[in-house]
């Protein structure tokens, strides 16, 4: 197979962008192939970004999922910390959204804990697979990943405790089990979000949420 005619194009951005056909395509391969296929990519994506040689786009996609896992675990811990310290979680949610500690994962997955679903449309088993692949890539690059190792252990614990097919936000349930405290809140039953790409960055826009306190 001639690599000059090959390319890869993993998609990223989450379920909401997938539904609208506006996900981000990370593209790897010969740059000339990227240029030739860009009109096609634009048909079913909102943004197509060239990452480099064949294999580079998949690597970036895996790293993105690794970073999302770290944010998710931290989100669960910080939500529980706020709740146990008697901080109103609705106010906490809005305070973090407007602070330096905010992230795409916090904005779009904290409400899944408030709803008690812990399901962003991606399974914990698939996320565990990405974390294992990422660990192998890090090993190949000679990079120690102590934080990723801890996060992977928590994801595997959630997979073993709750099952293969539960949502990938389920590691936050471990915090509920450990403390005996629930993170559920009223006002998020009909919550959803839309995503806009603003100057190359994903910007969540929240919909159908009860008025902020």
mmCIF file with all atom_site columns, C-alpha atoms in Angstrom:
data_model
loop_
_atom_site.group_PDB
_atom_site.id
_atom_site.type_symbol
_atom_site.label_atom_id
_atom_site.label_alt_id
_atom_site.label_comp_id
_atom_site.label_asym_id
_atom_site.label_entity_id
_atom_site.label_seq_id
_atom_site.pdbx_PDB_ins_code
_atom_site.Cartn_x
_atom_site.Cartn_y
_atom_site.Cartn_z
_atom_site.occupancy
_atom_site.B_iso_or_equiv
_atom_site.pdbx_formal_charge
_atom_site.auth_seq_id
_atom_site.auth_comp_id
_atom_site.auth_asym_id
_atom_site.auth_atom_id
_atom_site.pdbx_PDB_model_num
ATOM 1   C CA . UNK A 1 1   ? 0.000   0.000  0.000  1.00 0.00 ? 1   UNK A CA 1
ATOM 2   C CA . UNK A 1 2   ? 1.391   3.393  -1.004 1.00 0.00 ? 2   UNK A CA 1
ATOM 3   C CA . UNK A 1 3   ? 1.423   5.733  2.000  1.00 0.00 ? 3   UNK A CA 1
ATOM 4   C CA . UNK A 1 4   ? 1.199   8.690  -0.386 1.00 0.00 ? 4   UNK A CA 1
ATOM 5   C CA . UNK A 1 5   ? -2.445  7.784  -0.943 1.00 0.00 ? 5   UNK A CA 1
ATOM 6   C CA . UNK A 1 6   ? -3.300  6.918  2.643  1.00 0.00 ? 6   UNK A CA 1
ATOM 7   C CA . UNK A 1 7   ? -4.669  9.055  5.407  1.00 0.00 ? 7   UNK A CA 1
ATOM 8   C CA . UNK A 1 8   ? -6.313  8.805  8.823  1.00 0.00 ? 8   UNK A CA 1
ATOM 9   C CA . UNK A 1 9   ? -9.036  10.981 10.216 1.00 0.00 ? 9   UNK A CA 1
ATOM 10  C CA . UNK A 1 10  ? -10.196 10.202 13.767 1.00 0.00 ? 10  UNK A CA 1
ATOM 11  C CA . UNK A 1 11  ? -13.036 12.414 14.967 1.00 0.00 ? 11  UNK A CA 1
ATOM 12  C CA . UNK A 1 12  ? -13.189 14.250 18.266 1.00 0.00 ? 12  UNK A CA 1
ATOM 13  C CA . UNK A 1 13  ? -15.559 16.633 20.027 1.00 0.00 ? 13  UNK A CA 1
ATOM 14  C CA . UNK A 1 14  ? -18.184 14.452 21.664 1.00 0.00 ? 14  UNK A CA 1
ATOM 15  C CA . UNK A 1 15  ? -21.656 13.140 21.028 1.00 0.00 ? 15  UNK A CA 1
ATOM 16  C CA . UNK A 1 16  ? -23.369 16.505 20.539 1.00 0.00 ? 16  UNK A CA 1
ATOM 17  C CA . UNK A 1 17  ? -21.095 17.474 17.659 1.00 0.00 ? 17  UNK A CA 1
ATOM 18  C CA . UNK A 1 18  ? -21.453 13.989 16.184 1.00 0.00 ? 18  UNK A CA 1
ATOM 19  C CA . UNK A 1 19  ? -25.240 14.387 16.097 1.00 0.00 ? 19  UNK A CA 1
ATOM 20  C CA . UNK A 1 20  ? -24.864 17.604 14.125 1.00 0.00 ? 20  UNK A CA 1
ATOM 21  C CA . UNK A 1 21  ? -22.094 16.425 11.824 1.00 0.00 ? 21  UNK A CA 1
ATOM 22  C CA . UNK A 1 22  ? -19.771 19.128 13.100 1.00 0.00 ? 22  UNK A CA 1
ATOM 23  C CA . UNK A 1 23  ? -17.064 17.123 14.868 1.00 0.00 ? 23  UNK A CA 1
ATOM 24  C CA . UNK A 1 24  ? -13.398 17.977 14.528 1.00 0.00 ? 24  UNK A CA 1
ATOM 25  C CA . UNK A 1 25  ? -11.371 15.757 12.198 1.00 0.00 ? 25  UNK A CA 1
ATOM 26  C CA . UNK A 1 26  ? -7.737  15.208 13.151 1.00 0.00 ? 26  UNK A CA 1
ATOM 27  C CA . UNK A 1 27  ? -5.968  14.230 9.953  1.00 0.00 ? 27  UNK A CA 1
ATOM 28  C CA . UNK A 1 28  ? -2.703  12.354 9.480  1.00 0.00 ? 28  UNK A CA 1
ATOM 29  C CA . UNK A 1 29  ? -0.843  11.339 6.348  1.00 0.00 ? 29  UNK A CA 1
ATOM 30  C CA . UNK A 1 30  ? 0.795   13.077 3.447  1.00 0.00 ? 30  UNK A CA 1
ATOM 31  C CA . UNK A 1 31  ? -0.166  16.745 3.463  1.00 0.00 ? 31  UNK A CA 1
ATOM 32  C CA . UNK A 1 32  ? -1.091  16.538 -0.214 1.00 0.00 ? 32  UNK A CA 1
ATOM 33  C CA . UNK A 1 33  ? -3.644  13.844 0.659  1.00 0.00 ? 33  UNK A CA 1
ATOM 34  C CA . UNK A 1 34  ? -5.085  16.158 3.306  1.00 0.00 ? 34  UNK A CA 1
ATOM 35  C CA . UNK A 1 35  ? -5.414  18.950 0.755  1.00 0.00 ? 35  UNK A CA 1
ATOM 36  C CA . UNK A 1 36  ? -7.172  16.656 -1.736 1.00 0.00 ? 36  UNK A CA 1
ATOM 37  C CA . UNK A 1 37  ? -9.614  15.253 0.806  1.00 0.00 ? 37  UNK A CA 1
ATOM 38  C CA . UNK A 1 38  ? -10.376 18.513 2.622  1.00 0.00 ? 38  UNK A CA 1
ATOM 39  C CA . UNK A 1 39  ? -13.524 19.264 0.580  1.00 0.00 ? 39  UNK A CA 1
ATOM 40  C CA . UNK A 1 40  ? -14.915 15.839 1.563  1.00 0.00 ? 40  UNK A CA 1
ATOM 41  C CA . UNK A 1 41  ? -13.933 16.306 5.218  1.00 0.00 ? 41  UNK A CA 1
ATOM 42  C CA . UNK A 1 42  ? -15.777 19.615 5.311  1.00 0.00 ? 42  UNK A CA 1
ATOM 43  C CA . UNK A 1 43  ? -19.018 17.849 4.370  1.00 0.00 ? 43  UNK A CA 1
ATOM 44  C CA . UNK A 1 44  ? -19.272 15.958 7.670  1.00 0.00 ? 44  UNK A CA 1
ATOM 45  C CA . UNK A 1 45  ? -17.098 17.940 10.102 1.00 0.00 ? 45  UNK A CA 1
ATOM 46  C CA . UNK A 1 46  ? -17.012 21.421 11.546 1.00 0.00 ? 46  UNK A CA 1
ATOM 47  C CA . UNK A 1 47  ? -13.238 21.646 11.529 1.00 0.00 ? 47  UNK A CA 1
ATOM 48  C CA . UNK A 1 48  ? -10.450 19.611 9.927  1.00 0.00 ? 48  UNK A CA 1
ATOM 49  C CA . UNK A 1 49  ? -6.913  19.951 11.302 1.00 0.00 ? 49  UNK A CA 1
ATOM 50  C CA . UNK A 1 50  ? -3.756  18.483 9.825  1.00 0.00 ? 50  UNK A CA 1
ATOM 51  C CA . UNK A 1 51  ? -1.621  16.797 12.508 1.00 0.00 ? 51  UNK A CA 1
ATOM 52  C CA . UNK A 1 52  ? 1.326   15.467 10.485 1.00 0.00 ? 52  UNK A CA 1
ATOM 53  C CA . UNK A 1 53  ? 2.536   12.116 9.220  1.00 0.00 ? 53  UNK A CA 1
ATOM 54  C CA . UNK A 1 54  ? 0.402   8.973  9.217  1.00 0.00 ? 54  UNK A CA 1
ATOM 55  C CA . UNK A 1 55  ? -0.229  7.922  12.820 1.00 0.00 ? 55  UNK A CA 1
ATOM 56  C CA . UNK A 1 56  ? 0.063   11.398 14.295 1.00 0.00 ? 56  UNK A CA 1
ATOM 57  C CA . UNK A 1 57  ? -3.689  12.092 14.251 1.00 0.00 ? 57  UNK A CA 1
ATOM 58  C CA . UNK A 1 58  ? -4.496  8.892  16.127 1.00 0.00 ? 58  UNK A CA 1
ATOM 59  C CA . UNK A 1 59  ? -1.820  9.749  18.678 1.00 0.00 ? 59  UNK A CA 1
ATOM 60  C CA . UNK A 1 60  ? -3.330  13.198 19.235 1.00 0.00 ? 60  UNK A CA 1
ATOM 61  C CA . UNK A 1 61  ? -6.818  11.664 19.562 1.00 0.00 ? 61  UNK A CA 1
ATOM 62  C CA . UNK A 1 62  ? -5.598  9.194  22.210 1.00 0.00 ? 62  UNK A CA 1
ATOM 63  C CA . UNK A 1 63  ? -3.808  11.951 24.128 1.00 0.00 ? 63  UNK A CA 1
ATOM 64  C CA . UNK A 1 64  ? -6.993  14.036 24.025 1.00 0.00 ? 64  UNK A CA 1
ATOM 65  C CA . UNK A 1 65  ? -8.949  11.174 25.602 1.00 0.00 ? 65  UNK A CA 1
ATOM 66  C CA . UNK A 1 66  ? -6.236  10.750 28.231 1.00 0.00 ? 66  UNK A CA 1
ATOM 67  C CA . UNK A 1 67  ? -6.500  14.431 29.147 1.00 0.00 ? 67  UNK A CA 1
ATOM 68  C CA . UNK A 1 68  ? -10.289 14.187 29.272 1.00 0.00 ? 68  UNK A CA 1
ATOM 69  C CA . UNK A 1 69  ? -10.004 11.297 31.745 1.00 0.00 ? 69  UNK A CA 1
ATOM 70  C CA . UNK A 1 70  ? -7.792  13.368 34.047 1.00 0.00 ? 70  UNK A CA 1
ATOM 71  C CA . UNK A 1 71  ? -10.293 16.235 33.930 1.00 0.00 ? 71  UNK A CA 1
ATOM 72  C CA . UNK A 1 72  ? -13.177 13.840 34.632 1.00 0.00 ? 72  UNK A CA 1
ATOM 73  C CA . UNK A 1 73  ? -11.560 12.301 37.703 1.00 0.00 ? 73  UNK A CA 1
ATOM 74  C CA . UNK A 1 74  ? -10.665 15.752 39.039 1.00 0.00 ? 74  UNK A CA 1
ATOM 75  C CA . UNK A 1 75  ? -14.198 16.975 38.353 1.00 0.00 ? 75  UNK A CA 1
ATOM 76  C CA . UNK A 1 76  ? -15.662 14.164 40.455 1.00 0.00 ? 76  UNK A CA 1
ATOM 77  C CA . UNK A 1 77  ? -13.272 14.818 43.332 1.00 0.00 ? 77  UNK A CA 1
ATOM 78  C CA . UNK A 1 78  ? -13.835 18.573 43.349 1.00 0.00 ? 78  UNK A CA 1
ATOM 79  C CA . UNK A 1 79  ? -17.621 18.275 43.112 1.00 0.00 ? 79  UNK A CA 1
ATOM 80  C CA . UNK A 1 80  ? -17.598 15.982 46.119 1.00 0.00 ? 80  UNK A CA 1
ATOM 81  C CA . UNK A 1 81  ? -15.198 18.230 48.011 1.00 0.00 ? 81  UNK A CA 1
ATOM 82  C CA . UNK A 1 82  ? -17.505 21.213 47.445 1.00 0.00 ? 82  UNK A CA 1
ATOM 83  C CA . UNK A 1 83  ? -20.607 19.262 48.465 1.00 0.00 ? 83  UNK A CA 1
ATOM 84  C CA . UNK A 1 84  ? -19.026 17.884 51.639 1.00 0.00 ? 84  UNK A CA 1
ATOM 85  C CA . UNK A 1 85  ? -17.878 21.387 52.578 1.00 0.00 ? 85  UNK A CA 1
ATOM 86  C CA . UNK A 1 86  ? -21.478 22.610 52.228 1.00 0.00 ? 86  UNK A CA 1
ATOM 87  C CA . UNK A 1 87  ? -20.968 24.633 49.066 1.00 0.00 ? 87  UNK A CA 1
ATOM 88  C CA . UNK A 1 88  ? -24.113 24.956 46.954 1.00 0.00 ? 88  UNK A CA 1
ATOM 89  C CA . UNK A 1 89  ? -23.288 22.867 43.879 1.00 0.00 ? 89  UNK A CA 1
ATOM 90  C CA . UNK A 1 90  ? -25.237 25.029 41.447 1.00 0.00 ? 90  UNK A CA 1
ATOM 91  C CA . UNK A 1 91  ? -23.280 28.058 42.565 1.00 0.00 ? 91  UNK A CA 1
ATOM 92  C CA . UNK A 1 92  ? -20.091 26.003 42.543 1.00 0.00 ? 92  UNK A CA 1
ATOM 93  C CA . UNK A 1 93  ? -20.779 24.909 38.954 1.00 0.00 ? 93  UNK A CA 1
ATOM 94  C CA . UNK A 1 94  ? -21.233 28.478 37.774 1.00 0.00 ? 94  UNK A CA 1
ATOM 95  C CA . UNK A 1 95  ? -18.260 29.719 39.777 1.00 0.00 ? 95  UNK A CA 1
ATOM 96  C CA . UNK A 1 96  ? -15.883 27.184 38.249 1.00 0.00 ? 96  UNK A CA 1
ATOM 97  C CA . UNK A 1 97  ? -17.270 27.771 34.749 1.00 0.00 ? 97  UNK A CA 1
ATOM 98  C CA . UNK A 1 98  ? -16.214 31.408 35.108 1.00 0.00 ? 98  UNK A CA 1
ATOM 99  C CA . UNK A 1 99  ? -12.812 30.626 36.619 1.00 0.00 ? 99  UNK A CA 1
ATOM 100 C CA . UNK A 1 100 ? -9.355  29.452 35.610 1.00 0.00 ? 100 UNK A CA 1
ATOM 101 C CA . UNK A 1 101 ? -10.213 25.945 36.805 1.00 0.00 ? 101 UNK A CA 1
ATOM 102 C CA . UNK A 1 102 ? -12.853 25.437 34.121 1.00 0.00 ? 102 UNK A CA 1
ATOM 103 C CA . UNK A 1 103 ? -12.594 22.885 31.311 1.00 0.00 ? 103 UNK A CA 1
ATOM 104 C CA . UNK A 1 104 ? -14.747 21.448 28.547 1.00 0.00 ? 104 UNK A CA 1
ATOM 105 C CA . UNK A 1 105 ? -15.044 18.206 30.524 1.00 0.00 ? 105 UNK A CA 1
ATOM 106 C CA . UNK A 1 106 ? -16.140 20.010 33.689 1.00 0.00 ? 106 UNK A CA 1
ATOM 107 C CA . UNK A 1 107 ? -18.816 21.980 31.823 1.00 0.00 ? 107 UNK A CA 1
ATOM 108 C CA . UNK A 1 108 ? -20.257 19.006 29.956 1.00 0.00 ? 108 UNK A CA 1
ATOM 109 C CA . UNK A 1 109 ? -19.828 16.139 32.433 1.00 0.00 ? 109 UNK A CA 1
ATOM 110 C CA . UNK A 1 110 ? -20.458 17.663 35.862 1.00 0.00 ? 110 UNK A CA 1
ATOM 111 C CA . UNK A 1 111 ? -24.154 17.947 34.863 1.00 0.00 ? 111 UNK A CA 1
ATOM 112 C CA . UNK A 1 112 ? -24.156 14.184 34.183 1.00 0.00 ? 112 UNK A CA 1
ATOM 113 C CA . UNK A 1 113 ? -23.330 13.695 37.863 1.00 0.00 ? 113 UNK A CA 1
ATOM 114 C CA . UNK A 1 114 ? -26.080 16.179 38.775 1.00 0.00 ? 114 UNK A CA 1
ATOM 115 C CA . UNK A 1 115 ? -28.514 14.077 36.720 1.00 0.00 ? 115 UNK A CA 1
ATOM 116 C CA . UNK A 1 116 ? -27.157 10.813 38.099 1.00 0.00 ? 116 UNK A CA 1
ATOM 117 C CA . UNK A 1 117 ? -26.638 9.276  34.627 1.00 0.00 ? 117 UNK A CA 1
ATOM 118 C CA . UNK A 1 118 ? -22.834 9.504  34.343 1.00 0.00 ? 118 UNK A CA 1
ATOM 119 C CA . UNK A 1 119 ? -23.243 8.721  30.652 1.00 0.00 ? 119 UNK A CA 1
ATOM 120 C CA . UNK A 1 120 ? -21.877 11.023 27.916 1.00 0.00 ? 120 UNK A CA 1
ATOM 121 C CA . UNK A 1 121 ? -22.591 8.460  25.177 1.00 0.00 ? 121 UNK A CA 1
ATOM 122 C CA . UNK A 1 122 ? -19.206 6.736  25.484 1.00 0.00 ? 122 UNK A CA 1
ATOM 123 C CA . UNK A 1 123 ? -18.554 3.624  27.555 1.00 0.00 ? 123 UNK A CA 1
ATOM 124 C CA . UNK A 1 124 ? -16.057 3.260  30.372 1.00 0.00 ? 124 UNK A CA 1
ATOM 125 C CA . UNK A 1 125 ? -14.647 0.154  28.650 1.00 0.00 ? 125 UNK A CA 1
ATOM 126 C CA . UNK A 1 126 ? -13.772 2.159  25.541 1.00 0.00 ? 126 UNK A CA 1
ATOM 127 C CA . UNK A 1 127 ? -12.160 4.873  27.635 1.00 0.00 ? 127 UNK A CA 1
ATOM 128 C CA . UNK A 1 128 ? -10.122 2.256  29.494 1.00 0.00 ? 128 UNK A CA 1
ATOM 129 C CA . UNK A 1 129 ? -8.937  0.965  26.123 1.00 0.00 ? 129 UNK A CA 1
ATOM 130 C CA . UNK A 1 130 ? -7.772  4.453  25.139 1.00 0.00 ? 130 UNK A CA 1
ATOM 131 C CA . UNK A 1 131 ? -5.930  4.870  28.441 1.00 0.00 ? 131 UNK A CA 1
ATOM 132 C CA . UNK A 1 132 ? -4.110  1.576  27.949 1.00 0.00 ? 132 UNK A CA 1
ATOM 133 C CA . UNK A 1 133 ? -3.156  2.553  24.404 1.00 0.00 ? 133 UNK A CA 1
ATOM 134 C CA . UNK A 1 134 ? -1.934  5.896  25.693 1.00 0.00 ? 134 UNK A CA 1
ATOM 135 C CA . UNK A 1 135 ? 0.244   4.204  28.300 1.00 0.00 ? 135 UNK A CA 1
ATOM 136 C CA . UNK A 1 136 ? 1.853   2.119  25.556 1.00 0.00 ? 136 UNK A CA 1
ATOM 137 C CA . UNK A 1 137 ? 2.535   5.212  23.463 1.00 0.00 ? 137 UNK A CA 1
ATOM 138 C CA . UNK A 1 138 ? 4.033   7.008  26.462 1.00 0.00 ? 138 UNK A CA 1
ATOM 139 C CA . UNK A 1 139 ? 6.277   4.020  27.130 1.00 0.00 ? 139 UNK A CA 1
ATOM 140 C CA . UNK A 1 140 ? 7.404   4.067  23.515 1.00 0.00 ? 140 UNK A CA 1
ATOM 141 C CA . UNK A 1 141 ? 8.274   7.751  23.899 1.00 0.00 ? 141 UNK A CA 1
ATOM 142 C CA . UNK A 1 142 ? 10.116  7.194  27.185 1.00 0.00 ? 142 UNK A CA 1
ATOM 143 C CA . UNK A 1 143 ? 7.714   9.391  29.171 1.00 0.00 ? 143 UNK A CA 1
ATOM 144 C CA . UNK A 1 144 ? 6.691   8.538  32.751 1.00 0.00 ? 144 UNK A CA 1
ATOM 145 C CA . UNK A 1 145 ? 2.946   9.067  33.289 1.00 0.00 ? 145 UNK A CA 1
ATOM 146 C CA . UNK A 1 146 ? 2.256   8.859  37.045 1.00 0.00 ? 146 UNK A CA 1
ATOM 147 C CA . UNK A 1 147 ? -0.966  10.886 36.855 1.00 0.00 ? 147 UNK A CA 1
ATOM 148 C CA . UNK A 1 148 ? -2.257  8.856  33.922 1.00 0.00 ? 148 UNK A CA 1
ATOM 149 C CA . UNK A 1 149 ? -1.438  5.664  35.820 1.00 0.00 ? 149 UNK A CA 1
ATOM 150 C CA . UNK A 1 150 ? -3.556  6.790  38.783 1.00 0.00 ? 150 UNK A CA 1
ATOM 151 C CA . UNK A 1 151 ? -6.419  7.864  36.534 1.00 0.00 ? 151 UNK A CA 1
ATOM 152 C CA . UNK A 1 152 ? -6.280  4.579  34.612 1.00 0.00 ? 152 UNK A CA 1
ATOM 153 C CA . UNK A 1 153 ? -6.511  2.629  37.872 1.00 0.00 ? 153 UNK A CA 1
ATOM 154 C CA . UNK A 1 154 ? -9.662  4.575  38.825 1.00 0.00 ? 154 UNK A CA 1
ATOM 155 C CA . UNK A 1 155 ? -11.239 3.992  35.418 1.00 0.00 ? 155 UNK A CA 1
ATOM 156 C CA . UNK A 1 156 ? -10.473 0.277  35.645 1.00 0.00 ? 156 UNK A CA 1
ATOM 157 C CA . UNK A 1 157 ? -11.960 0.211  39.148 1.00 0.00 ? 157 UNK A CA 1
ATOM 158 C CA . UNK A 1 158 ? -15.143 1.824  37.845 1.00 0.00 ? 158 UNK A CA 1
ATOM 159 C CA . UNK A 1 159 ? -15.289 -0.638 34.944 1.00 0.00 ? 159 UNK A CA 1
ATOM 160 C CA . UNK A 1 160 ? -14.902 -3.609 37.285 1.00 0.00 ? 160 UNK A CA 1
ATOM 161 C CA . UNK A 1 161 ? -17.445 -2.290 39.801 1.00 0.00 ? 161 UNK A CA 1
ATOM 162 C CA . UNK A 1 162 ? -20.185 -0.999 37.501 1.00 0.00 ? 162 UNK A CA 1
ATOM 163 C CA . UNK A 1 163 ? -19.692 -2.995 34.284 1.00 0.00 ? 163 UNK A CA 1
ATOM 164 C CA . UNK A 1 164 ? -18.221 -2.610 30.812 1.00 0.00 ? 164 UNK A CA 1
ATOM 165 C CA . UNK A 1 165 ? -21.100 -0.699 29.257 1.00 0.00 ? 165 UNK A CA 1
ATOM 166 C CA . UNK A 1 166 ? -21.699 2.056  31.815 1.00 0.00 ? 166 UNK A CA 1
ATOM 167 C CA . UNK A 1 167 ? -20.918 5.607  30.803 1.00 0.00 ? 167 UNK A CA 1
ATOM 168 C CA . UNK A 1 168 ? -17.340 6.849  30.816 1.00 0.00 ? 168 UNK A CA 1
ATOM 169 C CA . UNK A 1 169 ? -18.225 9.437  33.468 1.00 0.00 ? 169 UNK A CA 1
ATOM 170 C CA . UNK A 1 170 ? -18.787 6.606  35.955 1.00 0.00 ? 170 UNK A CA 1
ATOM 171 C CA . UNK A 1 171 ? -15.482 7.120  37.816 1.00 0.00 ? 171 UNK A CA 1
ATOM 172 C CA . UNK A 1 172 ? -17.302 10.018 39.530 1.00 0.00 ? 172 UNK A CA 1
ATOM 173 C CA . UNK A 1 173 ? -19.581 7.410  41.102 1.00 0.00 ? 173 UNK A CA 1
ATOM 174 C CA . UNK A 1 174 ? -16.577 6.139  43.039 1.00 0.00 ? 174 UNK A CA 1
ATOM 175 C CA . UNK A 1 175 ? -16.592 9.412  44.982 1.00 0.00 ? 175 UNK A CA 1
ATOM 176 C CA . UNK A 1 176 ? -20.234 8.850  45.891 1.00 0.00 ? 176 UNK A CA 1
ATOM 177 C CA . UNK A 1 177 ? -19.492 5.310  47.052 1.00 0.00 ? 177 UNK A CA 1
ATOM 178 C CA . UNK A 1 178 ? -16.509 6.417  49.121 1.00 0.00 ? 178 UNK A CA 1
ATOM 179 C CA . UNK A 1 179 ? -18.361 9.177  50.962 1.00 0.00 ? 179 UNK A CA 1
ATOM 180 C CA . UNK A 1 180 ? -21.936 7.892  50.933 1.00 0.00 ? 180 UNK A CA 1
ATOM 181 C CA . UNK A 1 181 ? -22.957 11.273 49.505 1.00 0.00 ? 181 UNK A CA 1
ATOM 182 C CA . UNK A 1 182 ? -24.849 11.799 46.245 1.00 0.00 ? 182 UNK A CA 1
ATOM 183 C CA . UNK A 1 183 ? -24.056 14.515 43.728 1.00 0.00 ? 183 UNK A CA 1
ATOM 184 C CA . UNK A 1 184 ? -27.550 14.694 42.224 1.00 0.00 ? 184 UNK A CA 1
ATOM 185 C CA . UNK A 1 185 ? -29.211 18.097 41.900 1.00 0.00 ? 185 UNK A CA 1
ATOM 186 C CA . UNK A 1 186 ? -32.652 19.270 40.777 1.00 0.00 ? 186 UNK A CA 1
ATOM 187 C CA . UNK A 1 187 ? -32.834 21.445 37.691 1.00 0.00 ? 187 UNK A CA 1
ATOM 188 C CA . UNK A 1 188 ? -30.773 19.358 35.291 1.00 0.00 ? 188 UNK A CA 1
ATOM 189 C CA . UNK A 1 189 ? -33.318 16.761 34.125 1.00 0.00 ? 189 UNK A CA 1
ATOM 190 C CA . UNK A 1 190 ? -33.783 18.457 30.741 1.00 0.00 ? 190 UNK A CA 1
ATOM 191 C CA . UNK A 1 191 ? -30.311 19.941 30.559 1.00 0.00 ? 191 UNK A CA 1
ATOM 192 C CA . UNK A 1 192 ? -28.398 19.707 27.335 1.00 0.00 ? 192 UNK A CA 1
ATOM 193 C CA . UNK A 1 193 ? -25.616 21.629 25.696 1.00 0.00 ? 193 UNK A CA 1
ATOM 194 C CA . UNK A 1 194 ? -24.589 22.782 22.266 1.00 0.00 ? 194 UNK A CA 1
ATOM 195 C CA . UNK A 1 195 ? -21.042 23.330 21.113 1.00 0.00 ? 195 UNK A CA 1
ATOM 196 C CA . UNK A 1 196 ? -19.659 26.207 19.138 1.00 0.00 ? 196 UNK A CA 1
ATOM 197 C CA . UNK A 1 197 ? -16.160 26.444 17.717 1.00 0.00 ? 197 UNK A CA 1
ATOM 198 C CA . UNK A 1 198 ? -14.824 29.859 18.664 1.00 0.00 ? 198 UNK A CA 1
ATOM 199 C CA . UNK A 1 199 ? -11.441 30.729 17.183 1.00 0.00 ? 199 UNK A CA 1
ATOM 200 C CA . UNK A 1 200 ? -10.502 27.054 17.125 1.00 0.00 ? 200 UNK A CA 1
ATOM 201 C CA . UNK A 1 201 ? -11.711 26.227 20.649 1.00 0.00 ? 201 UNK A CA 1
ATOM 202 C CA . UNK A 1 202 ? -14.811 24.309 21.753 1.00 0.00 ? 202 UNK A CA 1
ATOM 203 C CA . UNK A 1 203 ? -17.273 26.499 23.659 1.00 0.00 ? 203 UNK A CA 1
ATOM 204 C CA . UNK A 1 204 ? -20.232 24.766 25.387 1.00 0.00 ? 204 UNK A CA 1
ATOM 205 C CA . UNK A 1 205 ? -23.553 26.618 25.432 1.00 0.00 ? 205 UNK A CA 1
ATOM 206 C CA . UNK A 1 206 ? -25.954 25.317 28.084 1.00 0.00 ? 206 UNK A CA 1
ATOM 207 C CA . UNK A 1 207 ? -29.641 24.822 27.303 1.00 0.00 ? 207 UNK A CA 1
ATOM 208 C CA . UNK A 1 208 ? -32.813 23.884 29.208 1.00 0.00 ? 208 UNK A CA 1
ATOM 209 C CA . UNK A 1 209 ? -31.401 24.375 32.649 1.00 0.00 ? 209 UNK A CA 1
ATOM 210 C CA . UNK A 1 210 ? -33.369 25.927 35.460 1.00 0.00 ? 210 UNK A CA 1
ATOM 211 C CA . UNK A 1 211 ? -32.473 29.527 36.161 1.00 0.00 ? 211 UNK A CA 1
ATOM 212 C CA . UNK A 1 212 ? -29.200 30.056 37.954 1.00 0.00 ? 212 UNK A CA 1
ATOM 213 C CA . UNK A 1 213 ? -29.494 30.940 41.611 1.00 0.00 ? 213 UNK A CA 1
#
